[in-house]
């Protein structure tokens, strides 16, 4: 009993690890790690804008808050130093005729508040710089310019992060599974894709890559070898009218990497099918790419997708997303090779067969009737 449970647990872990061993997740994220990079990580600071945009929100908000609080506190210390050097603080007991560099700075807290008011241009009017010392004027100019730079950069980064076309890709969804069945008399691999918004993607293009491990004739093992997979839509794979869900399909012919696969051996294969959808967002004119992937366990042989579009009595077209990933079993050849052999056999039956041993001999007809 104990050994049986251990075997079941081991097989479950093996299956679970195989399901997770994929380069591209279902939501399009790439599962890859870079190691032993020779270049220094300071090269990412050269392209600081892209680095900030690629950060996750928790790190971006940490930098956002730290940039403002840090600059306010740093300039608060500088304003306190100016007041201390000029002996404007109450602890120096300035005379009644003493004109401070900054009015009403009594300590570090008031210096921090003046730094905050200066950088965010609040201007309460209680604390202000006087013309008594040039150092305070220079510091005011420097903080104002630096504050504008920080505001522009950080607010621009937040706005760019929100408006990235990567978020638009979340409203493009693919079917959970891919199916293999006959379409138009040909064996095809079909995938369903839908646009959840009414706004279109302009110039959409769909293509795929089959990732697998290949051994070359020279004995070299290539991991993640990429093979192009051409997908077709009935309306063409360029400039799609992507207003309703589309079913894209790949014809499994003799040039397809799926040609030598069969229903019985599909789950024994080791591949990952990555599907890409490129397009331009109609609202922002920004390019957008949507990705997903399918492993052998997610490819169903002998199924087709259930109907999803219907027409109401009012004349409107209705899309039922409850059937978006629903599949229906259909009669399908268990391999592409069998389908094409069957077609060739039927074609030969119609044409007939030649018998090379058949010899046509001419017979002279004679008549026994004499006139």
PDB file of C-alpha atoms in Angstrom, residues 207-343:
ATOM      1  CA  UNK A 207       1.760  32.588 -37.156  1.00  0.00           C
ATOM      2  CA  UNK A 208       3.277  29.827 -35.045  1.00  0.00           C
ATOM      3  CA  UNK A 209       6.542  28.205 -33.990  1.00  0.00           C
ATOM      4  CA  UNK A 210       6.986  24.546 -33.075  1.00  0.00           C
ATOM      5  CA  UNK A 211       9.667  24.144 -30.399  1.00  0.00           C
ATOM      6  CA  UNK A 212      11.271  20.734 -30.040  1.00  0.00           C
ATOM      7  CA  UNK A 213      14.610  19.056 -29.450  1.00  0.00           C
ATOM      8  CA  UNK A 214      16.357  18.109 -32.694  1.00  0.00           C
ATOM      9  CA  UNK A 215      19.450  16.000 -33.329  1.00  0.00           C
ATOM     10  CA  UNK A 216      21.292  17.023 -36.495  1.00  0.00           C
ATOM     11  CA  UNK A 217      22.970  14.495 -38.838  1.00  0.00           C
ATOM     12  CA  UNK A 218      26.300  15.637 -37.342  1.00  0.00           C
ATOM     13  CA  UNK A 219      25.129  14.518 -33.889  1.00  0.00           C
ATOM     14  CA  UNK A 220      24.504  18.013 -32.483  1.00  0.00           C
ATOM     15  CA  UNK A 221      21.555  18.298 -30.101  1.00  0.00           C
ATOM     16  CA  UNK A 222      19.566  21.506 -30.561  1.00  0.00           C
ATOM     17  CA  UNK A 223      17.227  22.310 -27.697  1.00  0.00           C
ATOM     18  CA  UNK A 224      14.272  24.554 -28.525  1.00  0.00           C
ATOM     19  CA  UNK A 225      14.739  24.145 -32.258  1.00  0.00           C
ATOM     20  CA  UNK A 226      12.167  26.344 -33.996  1.00  0.00           C
ATOM     21  CA  UNK A 227      10.053  25.196 -36.950  1.00  0.00           C
ATOM     22  CA  UNK A 228       7.697  27.593 -38.723  1.00  0.00           C
ATOM     23  CA  UNK A 229       4.011  26.688 -38.564  1.00  0.00           C
ATOM     24  CA  UNK A 230       1.735  28.407 -41.070  1.00  0.00           C
ATOM     25  CA  UNK A 231      -1.790  29.126 -39.894  1.00  0.00           C
ATOM     26  CA  UNK A 232      -4.621  29.929 -42.250  1.00  0.00           C
ATOM     27  CA  UNK A 233      -7.911  31.724 -41.766  1.00  0.00           C
ATOM     28  CA  UNK A 234     -10.690  31.394 -44.331  1.00  0.00           C
ATOM     29  CA  UNK A 235     -10.548  35.153 -44.887  1.00  0.00           C
ATOM     30  CA  UNK A 236      -6.734  35.100 -45.169  1.00  0.00           C
ATOM     31  CA  UNK A 237      -4.058  35.383 -42.500  1.00  0.00           C
ATOM     32  CA  UNK A 238      -3.300  39.048 -43.241  1.00  0.00           C
ATOM     33  CA  UNK A 239      -5.419  42.055 -42.161  1.00  0.00           C
ATOM     34  CA  UNK A 240      -7.970  40.019 -40.253  1.00  0.00           C
ATOM     35  CA  UNK A 241     -11.450  41.401 -39.625  1.00  0.00           C
ATOM     36  CA  UNK A 242     -11.149  40.509 -35.964  1.00  0.00           C
ATOM     37  CA  UNK A 243     -14.611  41.502 -34.725  1.00  0.00           C
ATOM     38  CA  UNK A 244     -15.768  37.971 -33.838  1.00  0.00           C
ATOM     39  CA  UNK A 245     -13.928  34.817 -32.736  1.00  0.00           C
ATOM     40  CA  UNK A 246     -11.886  33.199 -35.496  1.00  0.00           C
ATOM     41  CA  UNK A 247     -10.798  29.609 -35.969  1.00  0.00           C
ATOM     42  CA  UNK A 248      -7.290  29.394 -37.372  1.00  0.00           C
ATOM     43  CA  UNK A 249      -6.031  26.114 -38.775  1.00  0.00           C
ATOM     44  CA  UNK A 250      -2.814  24.511 -39.932  1.00  0.00           C
ATOM     45  CA  UNK A 251      -3.018  21.948 -42.740  1.00  0.00           C
ATOM     46  CA  UNK A 252      -1.211  18.742 -41.802  1.00  0.00           C
ATOM     47  CA  UNK A 253       0.349  17.794 -45.132  1.00  0.00           C
ATOM     48  CA  UNK A 254       3.628  16.138 -46.047  1.00  0.00           C
ATOM     49  CA  UNK A 255       5.535  19.352 -45.261  1.00  0.00           C
ATOM     50  CA  UNK A 256       4.009  19.671 -41.789  1.00  0.00           C
ATOM     51  CA  UNK A 257       5.948  18.517 -38.694  1.00  0.00           C
ATOM     52  CA  UNK A 258       2.702  16.892 -37.493  1.00  0.00           C
ATOM     53  CA  UNK A 259       2.507  14.610 -40.532  1.00  0.00           C
ATOM     54  CA  UNK A 260       4.267  11.652 -38.886  1.00  0.00           C
ATOM     55  CA  UNK A 261       2.295  11.959 -35.636  1.00  0.00           C
ATOM     56  CA  UNK A 262      -0.748   9.816 -34.874  1.00  0.00           C
ATOM     57  CA  UNK A 263      -3.519   9.793 -32.321  1.00  0.00           C
ATOM     58  CA  UNK A 264      -1.827   6.950 -30.432  1.00  0.00           C
ATOM     59  CA  UNK A 265       1.627   8.577 -30.352  1.00  0.00           C
ATOM     60  CA  UNK A 266       0.673  12.232 -29.829  1.00  0.00           C
ATOM     61  CA  UNK A 267       1.060  12.195 -26.044  1.00  0.00           C
ATOM     62  CA  UNK A 268       4.494  10.565 -26.403  1.00  0.00           C
ATOM     63  CA  UNK A 269       5.806  13.518 -28.430  1.00  0.00           C
ATOM     64  CA  UNK A 270       7.930  16.246 -26.884  1.00  0.00           C
ATOM     65  CA  UNK A 271       7.069  19.590 -28.451  1.00  0.00           C
ATOM     66  CA  UNK A 272       5.568  22.967 -27.675  1.00  0.00           C
ATOM     67  CA  UNK A 273       3.468  24.878 -30.164  1.00  0.00           C
ATOM     68  CA  UNK A 274       3.736  28.644 -29.648  1.00  0.00           C
ATOM     69  CA  UNK A 275       1.124  30.793 -31.410  1.00  0.00           C
ATOM     70  CA  UNK A 276       1.619  34.522 -32.045  1.00  0.00           C
ATOM     71  CA  UNK A 277      -0.868  37.219 -32.974  1.00  0.00           C
ATOM     72  CA  UNK A 278       0.586  40.590 -34.013  1.00  0.00           C
ATOM     73  CA  UNK A 279      -1.480  43.693 -34.613  1.00  0.00           C
ATOM     74  CA  UNK A 280      -1.827  47.432 -34.077  1.00  0.00           C
ATOM     75  CA  UNK A 281      -4.138  48.795 -31.390  1.00  0.00           C
ATOM     76  CA  UNK A 282      -6.791  50.928 -33.042  1.00  0.00           C
ATOM     77  CA  UNK A 283      -7.045  53.450 -30.180  1.00  0.00           C
ATOM     78  CA  UNK A 284      -3.328  54.140 -29.607  1.00  0.00           C
ATOM     79  CA  UNK A 285      -1.656  52.935 -32.860  1.00  0.00           C
ATOM     80  CA  UNK A 286       0.781  50.932 -30.724  1.00  0.00           C
ATOM     81  CA  UNK A 287       1.901  47.495 -31.850  1.00  0.00           C
ATOM     82  CA  UNK A 288       0.666  44.561 -29.810  1.00  0.00           C
ATOM     83  CA  UNK A 289       1.681  40.896 -29.658  1.00  0.00           C
ATOM     84  CA  UNK A 290      -0.298  38.113 -27.996  1.00  0.00           C
ATOM     85  CA  UNK A 291       1.292  34.724 -27.282  1.00  0.00           C
ATOM     86  CA  UNK A 292       0.182  31.361 -26.002  1.00  0.00           C
ATOM     87  CA  UNK A 293       1.434  27.797 -26.214  1.00  0.00           C
ATOM     88  CA  UNK A 294       0.167  24.234 -26.428  1.00  0.00           C
ATOM     89  CA  UNK A 295       1.894  21.055 -25.268  1.00  0.00           C
ATOM     90  CA  UNK A 296       0.886  17.526 -26.398  1.00  0.00           C
ATOM     91  CA  UNK A 297      -1.555  17.111 -23.484  1.00  0.00           C
ATOM     92  CA  UNK A 298      -3.438  20.202 -24.722  1.00  0.00           C
ATOM     93  CA  UNK A 299      -3.859  18.965 -28.307  1.00  0.00           C
ATOM     94  CA  UNK A 300      -7.042  16.889 -28.717  1.00  0.00           C
ATOM     95  CA  UNK A 301      -7.086  14.471 -31.655  1.00  0.00           C
ATOM     96  CA  UNK A 302     -10.497  13.779 -33.176  1.00  0.00           C
ATOM     97  CA  UNK A 303     -12.364  16.848 -31.938  1.00  0.00           C
ATOM     98  CA  UNK A 304     -13.726  20.081 -33.351  1.00  0.00           C
ATOM     99  CA  UNK A 305     -14.890  23.296 -31.695  1.00  0.00           C
ATOM    100  CA  UNK A 306     -18.542  23.786 -30.836  1.00  0.00           C
ATOM    101  CA  UNK A 307     -20.441  26.588 -32.644  1.00  0.00           C
ATOM    102  CA  UNK A 308     -20.142  29.932 -30.905  1.00  0.00           C
ATOM    103  CA  UNK A 309     -21.832  32.546 -33.147  1.00  0.00           C
ATOM    104  CA  UNK A 310     -25.606  32.692 -33.583  1.00  0.00           C
ATOM    105  CA  UNK A 311     -28.171  35.179 -34.843  1.00  0.00           C
ATOM    106  CA  UNK A 312     -30.978  36.463 -32.625  1.00  0.00           C
ATOM    107  CA  UNK A 313     -34.552  37.182 -33.653  1.00  0.00           C
ATOM    108  CA  UNK A 314     -33.790  40.901 -33.573  1.00  0.00           C
ATOM    109  CA  UNK A 315     -31.149  40.407 -36.281  1.00  0.00           C
ATOM    110  CA  UNK A 316     -28.125  40.789 -34.005  1.00  0.00           C
ATOM    111  CA  UNK A 317     -25.179  38.437 -33.960  1.00  0.00           C
ATOM    112  CA  UNK A 318     -24.521  36.872 -30.570  1.00  0.00           C
ATOM    113  CA  UNK A 319     -21.250  35.294 -29.428  1.00  0.00           C
ATOM    114  CA  UNK A 320     -21.622  32.714 -26.661  1.00  0.00           C
ATOM    115  CA  UNK A 321     -18.267  32.505 -24.915  1.00  0.00           C
ATOM    116  CA  UNK A 322     -19.498  29.598 -22.835  1.00  0.00           C
ATOM    117  CA  UNK A 323     -18.739  27.408 -25.862  1.00  0.00           C
ATOM    118  CA  UNK A 324     -15.459  29.153 -26.669  1.00  0.00           C
ATOM    119  CA  UNK A 325     -13.213  26.248 -25.611  1.00  0.00           C
ATOM    120  CA  UNK A 326     -15.881  23.542 -25.783  1.00  0.00           C
ATOM    121  CA  UNK A 327     -15.037  20.657 -28.121  1.00  0.00           C
ATOM    122  CA  UNK A 328     -17.123  17.975 -29.814  1.00  0.00           C
ATOM    123  CA  UNK A 329     -15.833  14.526 -30.806  1.00  0.00           C
ATOM    124  CA  UNK A 330     -15.913  13.844 -34.544  1.00  0.00           C
ATOM    125  CA  UNK A 331     -14.802  10.997 -36.794  1.00  0.00           C
ATOM    126  CA  UNK A 332     -11.168  11.635 -37.673  1.00  0.00           C
ATOM    127  CA  UNK A 333      -8.414   9.506 -39.249  1.00  0.00           C
ATOM    128  CA  UNK A 334      -5.911   8.444 -36.629  1.00  0.00           C
ATOM    129  CA  UNK A 335      -2.986   9.766 -38.709  1.00  0.00           C
ATOM    130  CA  UNK A 336      -2.435  12.065 -41.675  1.00  0.00           C
ATOM    131  CA  UNK A 337      -0.554   9.353 -43.564  1.00  0.00           C
ATOM    132  CA  UNK A 338      -3.640   7.112 -43.487  1.00  0.00           C
ATOM    133  CA  UNK A 339      -5.857   9.913 -44.780  1.00  0.00           C
ATOM    134  CA  UNK A 340      -3.676  10.606 -47.789  1.00  0.00           C
ATOM    135  CA  UNK A 341      -3.245   6.889 -48.533  1.00  0.00           C
ATOM    136  CA  UNK A 342      -7.006   6.518 -48.455  1.00  0.00           C
ATOM    137  CA  UNK A 343      -7.401   9.383 -50.894  1.00  0.00           C
TER     138      UNK A 343
END
